[in-house]
Each structure stands twice: as C-alpha cells, then as structure tokens.
XYZ file of C-alpha atoms in Angstrom:
545
model
C -9.834 36.055 6.360
C -13.597 36.227 6.819
C -15.656 34.913 3.912
C -18.479 37.327 4.786
C -18.477 40.625 2.922
C -19.770 43.692 4.769
C -21.603 46.615 3.125
C -19.473 49.556 2.085
C -19.964 52.617 4.332
C -20.968 54.881 1.463
C -20.669 53.144 -1.921
C -23.747 51.651 -3.523
C -23.684 48.984 -6.205
C -24.872 50.048 -9.675
C -28.248 48.912 -10.933
C -26.558 46.977 -13.703
C -23.496 44.731 -13.817
C -19.864 45.496 -13.230
C -18.303 44.541 -16.568
C -14.623 43.735 -16.075
C -12.591 43.626 -19.306
C -9.071 42.212 -19.585
C -7.453 43.286 -22.858
C -4.880 40.541 -22.882
C -1.408 41.779 -23.806
C -2.370 45.439 -24.337
C 0.152 47.463 -22.355
C 1.304 51.065 -22.400
C 4.391 51.355 -24.576
C 6.662 54.156 -25.733
C 4.386 55.212 -28.572
C 7.064 54.444 -31.168
C 6.810 52.577 -34.452
C 6.938 49.225 -32.701
C 4.060 50.032 -30.361
C 1.096 48.354 -32.067
C -1.289 49.750 -29.466
C -0.233 53.347 -30.114
C -0.102 52.786 -33.880
C -3.598 51.270 -34.002
C -6.786 53.299 -34.503
C -8.414 53.089 -31.064
C -10.908 55.914 -30.574
C -12.783 54.167 -27.766
C -9.697 53.246 -25.766
C -8.324 56.758 -26.308
C -11.561 58.249 -24.978
C -11.615 55.928 -21.983
C -8.029 56.799 -21.138
C -8.920 60.492 -21.209
C -11.266 60.030 -18.244
C -10.088 61.201 -14.806
C -10.483 57.617 -13.573
C -7.664 56.425 -15.838
C -4.217 55.359 -14.672
C -1.554 52.725 -15.242
C -0.808 49.586 -13.245
C 2.272 47.451 -12.667
C 1.748 44.019 -14.232
C 5.159 42.356 -14.107
C 7.876 41.336 -11.702
C 7.299 41.455 -7.974
C 3.954 43.204 -8.526
C 2.551 39.857 -9.678
C 4.665 37.472 -7.600
C 7.619 36.919 -9.944
C 11.157 36.671 -8.525
C 12.380 40.086 -9.740
C 11.224 43.158 -11.618
C 13.241 41.950 -14.578
C 10.686 39.161 -15.047
C 7.804 39.632 -17.458
C 4.251 39.273 -16.307
C 2.024 36.748 -17.995
C -1.617 35.859 -18.275
C -1.498 33.256 -15.519
C 0.009 35.435 -12.790
C -1.888 38.491 -14.008
C -5.279 36.839 -13.633
C -4.199 35.305 -10.317
C -3.380 38.771 -8.995
C -6.604 40.302 -10.323
C -8.814 37.620 -8.832
C -6.974 37.114 -5.546
C -6.624 40.750 -4.536
C -3.170 40.006 -3.150
C 0.228 39.061 -4.525
C 1.220 35.434 -4.067
C 4.673 34.160 -4.868
C 4.285 32.375 -8.173
C 5.752 29.281 -9.768
C 9.008 30.838 -10.900
C 9.804 32.195 -7.443
C 8.688 29.046 -5.638
C 10.792 26.750 -7.839
C 13.809 29.043 -7.563
C 13.537 29.001 -3.782
C 13.048 25.225 -3.636
C 16.112 24.553 -5.798
C 18.207 27.142 -3.971
C 17.406 25.666 -0.556
C 17.757 22.086 -1.769
C 14.202 21.269 -0.650
C 13.252 20.050 -4.132
C 16.005 17.400 -4.062
C 15.285 16.370 -0.497
C 11.617 15.794 -1.220
C 9.880 12.443 -1.504
C 9.003 12.907 -5.210
C 12.574 13.538 -6.375
C 13.770 10.497 -4.414
C 10.943 8.422 -5.928
C 11.982 9.428 -9.445
C 15.648 8.654 -8.797
C 14.957 5.303 -7.132
C 12.856 4.250 -10.103
C 15.590 4.661 -12.697
C 18.271 3.261 -10.421
C 16.231 0.075 -10.208
C 15.256 -0.117 -13.889
C 18.382 1.181 -15.586
C 16.221 3.362 -17.813
C 16.998 7.078 -18.264
C 15.587 9.950 -16.272
C 13.731 12.045 -18.877
C 13.123 15.795 -18.761
C 10.533 17.407 -21.052
C 9.851 21.138 -21.132
C 10.296 24.580 -22.575
C 13.976 25.436 -23.023
C 14.558 29.141 -22.393
C 15.060 31.687 -19.638
C 11.707 33.376 -20.277
C 10.607 32.421 -16.735
C 6.981 32.375 -17.842
C 6.541 28.611 -18.201
C 10.019 27.417 -17.218
C 13.634 28.427 -16.798
C 16.696 26.681 -18.225
C 18.529 27.119 -14.915
C 15.995 24.818 -13.224
C 16.701 22.090 -15.787
C 20.478 22.452 -15.501
C 20.278 22.249 -11.710
C 18.247 19.035 -11.907
C 20.647 17.467 -14.395
C 23.628 18.220 -12.186
C 21.839 16.896 -9.122
C 20.735 13.741 -10.956
C 24.391 13.028 -11.701
C 25.327 13.644 -8.058
C 22.580 11.207 -7.079
C 24.070 8.534 -9.291
C 21.627 8.543 -12.202
C 23.583 6.960 -15.042
C 21.382 8.019 -17.966
C 19.311 11.132 -18.656
C 17.516 12.370 -21.733
C 16.207 15.873 -22.418
C 13.286 16.599 -24.757
C 13.516 20.293 -25.626
C 10.641 22.539 -26.622
C 12.029 25.611 -28.347
C 10.504 28.899 -27.238
C 10.639 31.973 -29.487
C 7.633 33.412 -27.693
C 8.739 34.429 -24.205
C 12.223 35.147 -25.595
C 13.503 36.384 -28.994
C 12.080 34.546 -31.966
C 15.251 32.735 -33.047
C 17.201 32.308 -29.832
C 16.961 28.521 -29.456
C 20.567 27.803 -30.460
C 21.917 29.807 -27.545
C 19.871 27.818 -25.050
C 20.724 24.525 -26.725
C 24.432 25.414 -26.569
C 24.120 26.123 -22.825
C 22.378 22.808 -22.306
C 24.845 20.900 -24.477
C 27.768 22.386 -22.549
C 26.426 20.996 -19.276
C 25.541 17.655 -20.848
C 29.052 17.484 -22.327
C 30.629 18.126 -18.923
C 28.559 15.344 -17.398
C 29.461 12.953 -20.212
C 33.167 13.522 -19.513
C 32.402 12.371 -15.963
C 31.007 9.097 -17.289
C 27.291 9.909 -17.426
C 25.170 9.093 -20.468
C 23.255 12.386 -20.719
C 21.932 13.738 -24.038
C 19.169 15.607 -25.845
C 16.675 13.123 -27.295
C 14.010 15.088 -29.174
C 12.493 18.496 -29.646
C 10.479 20.986 -31.641
C 8.616 24.261 -31.330
C 6.277 24.902 -28.417
C 3.416 25.889 -30.712
C 3.914 22.816 -32.904
C 4.086 20.028 -30.376
C 3.322 19.073 -26.782
C 2.277 22.435 -25.308
C -1.354 22.768 -26.402
C -3.787 24.182 -23.859
C -7.519 24.148 -23.212
C -7.894 21.168 -25.569
C -7.582 23.504 -28.519
C -5.457 21.168 -30.675
C -4.776 17.669 -29.365
C -2.794 16.929 -32.537
C -0.015 19.063 -31.019
C 0.168 16.776 -28.022
C 0.125 13.675 -30.211
C 3.056 15.034 -32.223
C 4.927 15.474 -28.962
C 4.031 11.953 -27.855
C 5.357 10.563 -31.121
C 8.806 12.128 -30.754
C 9.256 12.107 -26.963
C 7.764 8.711 -26.180
C 7.956 6.739 -29.415
C 11.101 8.296 -30.865
C 9.394 8.713 -34.210
C 10.368 11.707 -36.273
C 12.935 13.226 -38.563
C 16.382 12.212 -37.335
C 19.361 14.454 -36.710
C 22.784 14.004 -35.168
C 22.219 16.815 -32.665
C 19.660 19.387 -31.597
C 21.869 22.185 -32.916
C 22.011 20.540 -36.329
C 18.238 20.085 -36.269
C 17.523 23.728 -35.478
C 20.044 25.077 -38.003
C 18.614 22.843 -40.729
C 15.037 23.810 -39.925
C 15.986 27.500 -39.906
C 17.400 27.134 -43.425
C 14.441 25.144 -44.701
C 11.813 27.370 -43.080
C 13.019 30.989 -43.101
C 9.475 32.112 -42.316
C 9.342 30.221 -38.999
C 10.685 31.180 -35.599
C 11.441 28.861 -32.702
C 7.892 28.481 -31.440
C 6.759 26.895 -34.724
C 9.710 24.643 -35.592
C 8.787 21.105 -36.734
C 9.617 18.224 -34.429
C 12.878 16.279 -34.543
C 14.509 13.217 -33.018
C 18.180 12.784 -32.136
C 19.657 9.452 -33.229
C 22.959 7.682 -32.775
C 25.442 6.984 -35.566
C 25.400 10.665 -36.531
C 21.662 10.669 -36.965
C 21.432 7.499 -39.055
C 20.845 4.980 -36.295
C 18.372 4.375 -33.490
C 16.691 7.238 -31.574
C 18.598 8.176 -28.419
C 15.685 8.573 -26.100
C 12.296 6.916 -26.522
C 10.503 6.795 -23.165
C 10.145 3.143 -22.192
C 8.824 1.100 -19.297
C 10.757 1.795 -16.126
C 11.748 5.353 -16.998
C 11.132 8.383 -14.821
C 9.810 11.558 -16.454
C 9.826 15.154 -15.211
C 7.845 17.822 -17.010
C 9.949 20.867 -16.216
C 7.373 23.623 -16.814
C 6.035 25.173 -13.628
C 3.094 26.890 -15.321
C 0.129 24.619 -15.730
C -1.989 25.570 -18.715
C 0.333 24.191 -21.403
C 1.546 21.290 -19.264
C -1.810 19.746 -18.409
C -2.624 17.864 -21.606
C 0.682 16.002 -21.911
C 0.328 15.211 -18.203
C -3.077 13.686 -18.868
C -1.545 11.568 -21.618
C 1.020 10.146 -19.193
C -1.233 9.721 -16.170
C -4.874 9.125 -17.013
C -6.037 5.536 -17.332
C -9.066 6.506 -19.418
C -7.878 8.672 -22.286
C -9.539 9.306 -25.655
C -7.869 12.263 -27.463
C -5.386 10.038 -29.334
C -3.974 6.519 -29.365
C -1.112 6.362 -26.863
C -0.102 2.773 -27.473
C 2.327 1.721 -26.421
C 1.832 3.687 -23.220
C 4.953 3.125 -21.139
C 4.804 2.417 -17.427
C 6.788 5.298 -15.986
C 7.182 7.360 -12.865
C 5.899 10.800 -13.875
C 6.075 14.102 -12.019
C 5.443 17.732 -12.852
C 7.545 20.608 -11.664
C 4.340 21.717 -9.926
C 0.778 20.451 -9.760
C -0.967 21.837 -12.800
C -4.593 21.349 -11.766
C -5.521 20.935 -8.120
C -9.149 20.098 -8.863
C -8.180 17.244 -11.182
C -5.195 16.266 -9.035
C -2.859 16.364 -12.035
C -0.137 15.399 -11.893
C -0.506 13.152 -8.886
C 3.142 13.790 -7.972
C 4.999 17.086 -8.275
C 8.290 18.536 -7.123
C 7.184 21.943 -5.794
C 3.851 22.795 -4.208
C 1.937 25.535 -6.067
C 0.796 28.712 -4.306
C -2.258 28.214 -2.115
C -4.577 31.015 -3.183
C -7.721 31.323 -1.100
C -10.598 33.765 -0.581
C -10.540 35.127 -4.109
C -12.953 37.810 -5.210
C -15.020 35.175 -7.003
C -15.347 33.074 -3.860
C -16.298 36.050 -1.684
C -18.959 37.197 -4.141
C -20.369 33.678 -4.419
C -20.633 33.526 -0.634
C -22.438 36.869 -0.724
C -24.995 35.456 -3.175
C -23.845 37.538 -6.133
C -24.189 36.198 -9.652
C -21.079 36.053 -11.820
C -20.430 35.501 -15.507
C -17.026 34.563 -16.967
C -16.521 34.492 -20.723
C -13.601 34.259 -23.159
C -12.545 32.400 -26.239
C -10.676 29.129 -25.807
C -7.190 30.662 -25.821
C -7.926 32.551 -22.592
C -10.954 30.761 -21.172
C -8.930 29.199 -18.374
C -7.631 32.585 -17.373
C -11.014 34.136 -16.558
C -12.030 30.921 -14.789
C -9.203 28.757 -13.406
C -6.532 31.414 -12.831
C -8.983 34.144 -11.800
C -10.364 31.762 -9.167
C -6.947 31.062 -7.661
C -6.186 27.932 -9.714
C -9.611 26.356 -9.330
C -11.448 24.983 -12.359
C -14.971 24.652 -11.025
C -17.377 27.413 -9.932
C -17.662 28.114 -6.227
C -21.451 28.016 -6.547
C -22.770 26.633 -9.852
C -26.187 28.104 -9.135
C -24.718 31.612 -9.136
C -21.908 31.333 -11.700
C -21.934 30.779 -15.439
C -18.815 30.095 -17.497
C -19.085 30.542 -21.272
C -16.366 29.434 -23.679
C -16.303 30.661 -27.281
C -14.307 28.133 -29.253
C -11.159 29.571 -30.841
C -10.147 28.871 -34.418
C -6.909 26.959 -34.992
C -6.099 28.923 -38.162
C -2.995 31.177 -38.210
C -3.655 34.134 -35.927
C -1.825 36.675 -38.082
C -4.326 35.884 -40.840
C -7.322 36.383 -38.529
C -6.262 38.996 -35.980
C -9.861 39.778 -35.056
C -10.030 36.264 -33.578
C -13.296 35.774 -31.638
C -13.539 39.205 -30.047
C -16.886 39.995 -31.700
C -18.317 36.599 -30.789
C -17.192 36.993 -27.169
C -18.914 40.375 -27.083
C -22.059 38.938 -28.686
C -22.224 36.161 -26.113
C -21.587 38.555 -23.244
C -24.337 40.945 -24.253
C -26.740 38.078 -24.888
C -26.164 36.839 -21.339
C -26.479 40.310 -19.799
C -29.704 41.079 -21.675
C -31.365 37.713 -21.064
C -34.524 37.640 -18.940
C -34.313 36.336 -15.411
C -31.881 37.028 -12.575
C -29.183 39.505 -13.542
C -25.431 39.155 -13.214
C -23.626 41.358 -10.713
C -20.135 40.813 -12.164
C -19.261 39.867 -15.723
C -15.591 39.268 -16.485
C -14.204 38.712 -19.951
C -10.907 38.445 -21.757
C -10.077 39.644 -25.258
C -7.148 37.451 -26.299
C -6.181 39.393 -29.434
C -3.399 41.670 -28.215
C -1.463 38.834 -26.636
C -2.062 35.984 -29.057
C -1.488 38.011 -32.211
C 1.328 39.950 -30.549
C 3.176 36.665 -30.133
C 3.278 36.243 -33.915
C 5.598 39.254 -34.219
C 3.459 40.643 -37.056
C 3.111 44.384 -36.405
C 0.316 45.049 -38.904
C -1.714 42.057 -37.749
C -1.272 43.100 -34.124
C -2.509 46.614 -34.907
C -5.614 45.056 -36.437
C -5.984 42.857 -33.362
C -5.978 45.904 -31.084
C -8.439 47.686 -33.364
C -10.784 44.692 -33.196
C -10.741 44.941 -29.409
C -11.419 48.677 -29.603
C -14.517 48.068 -31.718
C -15.793 45.732 -29.028
C -15.041 48.246 -26.286
C -17.289 50.732 -28.065
C -20.133 48.214 -27.830
C -19.442 47.681 -24.145
C -19.447 51.416 -23.393
C -22.912 51.675 -24.945
C -24.130 48.577 -23.121
C -22.805 49.879 -19.796
C -24.905 53.020 -20.186
C -28.050 51.122 -21.211
C -27.734 48.502 -18.481
C -26.876 51.005 -15.767
C -23.594 49.282 -15.016
C -19.930 50.124 -14.500
C -17.084 49.208 -16.862
C -13.515 48.375 -15.835
C -10.973 48.085 -18.643
C -7.444 46.871 -17.974
C -4.873 44.316 -19.155
C -2.978 41.454 -17.560
C 0.455 42.289 -19.028
C 2.051 44.004 -22.001
C 2.866 42.491 -25.394
C 1.328 44.322 -28.358
C 2.849 47.550 -27.017
C 6.417 46.423 -27.811
C 6.834 44.549 -31.089
C 10.539 45.333 -31.611
C 13.728 45.240 -29.569
C 16.602 47.528 -30.449
C 16.717 50.085 -33.231
C 18.164 50.560 -36.685
C 20.153 47.617 -38.027
C 20.082 46.037 -34.562
C 16.290 45.990 -34.468
C 14.725 42.576 -33.915
C 11.129 41.443 -33.918
C 9.936 40.836 -30.377
C 7.417 38.053 -29.760
C 7.540 38.027 -25.958
C 5.689 40.012 -23.328
C 6.880 43.467 -22.355
C 7.774 44.947 -18.982
C 5.483 47.905 -19.587
C 2.613 48.943 -17.320
C -0.964 48.331 -18.367
C -3.915 50.712 -18.551
C -6.773 50.938 -16.100
C -9.983 52.864 -16.698
C -13.180 52.811 -14.652
C -16.168 54.118 -16.605
C -19.120 54.834 -14.317
C -21.986 56.727 -15.992
C -23.246 57.757 -12.538
C -20.193 59.965 -12.075
C -20.285 63.505 -13.471
C -16.827 63.136 -15.009
C -17.432 59.608 -16.276
C -15.577 57.827 -13.518
C -14.609 57.944 -9.842
C -11.648 59.787 -8.397
C -8.791 57.356 -7.866
C -6.682 57.066 -4.731
C -3.372 55.575 -5.794
C -0.735 53.856 -3.649
C 2.941 54.277 -4.469
C 2.912 51.415 -6.998
C -0.614 50.445 -7.979
C -0.874 47.012 -9.513
C -3.274 44.361 -10.715
C -3.753 43.088 -7.173
C -5.540 46.331 -6.263
C -8.391 45.555 -8.642
C -10.247 42.992 -6.531
C -10.755 45.447 -3.673
C -11.668 48.137 -6.205
C -14.278 45.863 -7.794
C -15.774 44.923 -4.435
C -16.063 48.606 -3.521
C -17.875 49.328 -6.793
C -20.263 46.483 -5.974
C -21.040 48.075 -2.605
C -18.830 45.959 -0.338
C -16.049 46.785 2.084
C -12.992 44.894 0.819
C -11.263 42.526 3.266
C -8.395 44.111 5.150
C -6.047 41.428 3.826
C -6.628 42.585 0.240
C -4.361 45.140 -1.358
C -6.232 48.442 -1.039
C -8.967 49.657 -3.331
C -8.130 52.419 -5.796
C -11.380 54.196 -4.917
C -12.383 55.328 -1.442
C-alpha cells in the first residue's frame, strides 16, 4: 500500500477540523427498559440521528476480526478497525487458530517454558481471566494448554484465576471454575499435580490498565507470586464465601484469595518461585501490560516486588510492540500497518488524540494499529485527562466535560490548526459495566451534553463532526425478562450509530453510500474522503462518494 495520499477528485477538506467522536459502549438497542441509551434524555444524539447522514454500523464478530458473529466487539478491536480502515484477524481468532493447528505448542516459546520447569521441578503457572467472554481471554485456551502441558510431561501446574463478571454475566465465576476443576481433577487422576493456586476479581487485582491503579497489580503480585492472602480450601469455596459476605459485589470486584493445603489451613499451593515458568493467558494487551512489566522489567518503581522470582515468563501475545513486552509470547499479534493516522502524518496533517485515562490507549495505541508513539511528534499531540479511581456508578459523568474542555482548548489555541481531532467518551462503556441502569443513563446523558458543545464548536470552527461508537454496552443492561431477568455487565452484539454532521451540506450531512454490511472499518476511508483525500484501494470503502 502506498503511503502517499492523493487528492480526492471532487471532495474538499473543511476549513476547520474533522472531529471524530467515539461514544464508547453506546450501541443501538431494542429501546426497552434495559436500554440505557434509549431511556436516557439525549436531545443532541436524537437530533444527530435524525440527519440523512445517519446509519448503523456492525461493531462485533467478523466485522471487527473476531472468530464468529457470536463474539462481542470490544474497545480494542473497535479502535483497531476504525484506525486501520480494514479488518484484521484479532487476538481471539489468532490464538484459536494457533491452538487448533498445534502451532502454539510447536513454537520455540512453548518449548522454552516446558524445558524450564522440567529442569527446575517448579510448576508451570497460568495467570489470566477465567471466562469464555473472548474479549481478553477464553477458558478453552487455558484448558488446551493444561492438557498439552500434561502430554509434554509437566508434572506440576498452578492456575491463578481472575474472575470476570464483566464480559460475561456478573456472577458466573462458579461455572467456569467448575469447568476448570473438572479438567484439573482428570489430570490429577493421571498422576499430575495440577491445581488452582489463587484468584480474585479482575477489577480488584492484577488487571489494571494505563497505570490507573498500580495497587491492583500489587494485590495480584501478593497472591500470585507471594502466596499471601486469605486462605481457602478451594476456589469454589472462596467464591461462594465471598458471595455470601459481599452480596453487593459481582465477580469482577471479588477480593483476592489464596488456595492452601490441609483444607485451607496449611501452606499456599502455588507461590511463584525461582525456576518456575509463567504464562499470562490473556491475549488482549491493555490489562496484561502492567503485570508483565512487574515480571520482566529490571528497573521497576510502582511497588516493591521483592522477592522477585527468576522465572521464564511469556504472554499469550505481545502486549506492546513498541516496548517489546513481553519479550517472549506464544502467538504473534496482528501486524497492522498503514493506518489512517500514519497516512495523515505522511501527508503533513496535524492530528489530536484525547481521552481520559480509561480509554486513552484506545485513541492512541489501538487506533494507531497497536503503536504507542506518534508517527510524527511534530504533527501529533496526545492529551490524557486523568481518570478518577472512585466508583464509577457514583460518578457516571466521569471526565467527559474535562475531555471536552481540553479538546476545545486545543482546537481554539493560536498557531497551526489540527486537521483531525479524535476523542473517546468512556462513560457508556465503563459505567455500563457496573450493571447500574440509572447510573448508565446518567453516563449517556453526560455524553449527550458534551455532544451539544461539539455541534456548536463544529459550526463555529467550520469543521465536520463524526459521531459513532466502538461497540455496544449501555444499550443492553439486562438479559432475559420477568423472573429470569439478569443484570448484564458485558458488551452487547448490537450495532452502533454513525452520524456525519457537515454544516456545509444543505441537509446537515452528506448522502451515504452503504455496502451490504457497513462496519467500523469503513470509517477510515470515509474520514480521508472528508479531509479531501482519495482513500487507498486496500481500505474498506468510504461511506461517502
């Protein structure tokens, strides 16, 4: 693909910026009582969606590189698709293929891990999210690796489970633990010493991202590595006890626990010691990077790791190519090149990316095809608004207003102007994950207030406004109906909105030309066309001619 953009045959860039808004987790639901988007007061979004340049986009499954259309989209793959202009097979599909073909187990890294524990006698440890959500991980991948480890003669294995309740139903951990325990039990009958060693909720330990709360990672280090924590005889007992003690909590927020011998009264079953091998089983990188740094980086300041064991560590995939972390990984990540951001940088166009901490990496790293740094620092500016760590359901407005303030300050500043400004409002997704319907309605309303400001700014600045989402969440807060109704904290399979507001157009926006199944990957070509460029032929087609 050529890195040189050619002028569009008839489209001319606006005088002002193209403002590209991702309303994270704001999909198009059924409009029922569990649809927080439909239930919220959203006059600006309603007006935008009344424009002729409004449609819906596929944001899940094969449309964003997942294995099947039964797989939810997520912020990582959604921003990849938006920025890349094409659909790349993502982590879930790549890992599934590698396990299915046997390539993962034939690779140098798997052999290196196995050889290490054969020589040391220490266990092979697996740490990761335990569910079938297929957003960060999949339990089937873990079970396949456990079975193969036994075939390869690994005598001892320990599993450190992170309960989900976010990409799957809120209190579904016991079902996944029972599946895992069944396989571990089968392997124990064959003479292998395989067991669960520790665990806790994904939003309580280990899986922090964007350096928002290093204390989470330290809590994970304490239970996984040091074996320090409240002791239980089994993971099932731990979860059942914590459910009873904390009826207000779901799986994602469960306190940490350690499994010990002698029915929970003895020594921890699985501290990670010198000579062990460790696999972090998540394929998605954002919530795997910090624990990886703790295992791999020689210079490390966020918390005291001592004793830091000498281990062989590998990730399911490489989580940050720029940082080279982890240094060893089982499956190569997708190679995403020639993103919209790179093409615009090569064309000398100035770009602004802004979001609060929760989604900052999405409008930078994931948008740029899994690249942390700007393509041209002289032309690109990345602005992070620090997120609060307070409970999101208590502050559903989050930092939407501050993100908008910072955006408008940058766009109005004297000096060279930005051609593309991209931003993410995290509210719909982050608050949607709490399962709190009322709070999620308020979150959507906070975003709508900010959209009103952006509509006015687009007119004043002479720009164009694109409003869309990366996946659904707030649009489906319940599963089932009646007595069978359950709170849903995971993403939805619903489409997401797209609106292009262009004040130059008589009807408020351009006429759209839609393929059979328009998706997020069509937005890069669409954006380039708005900016006066002919999109590359390799991109999925523009939605405007």
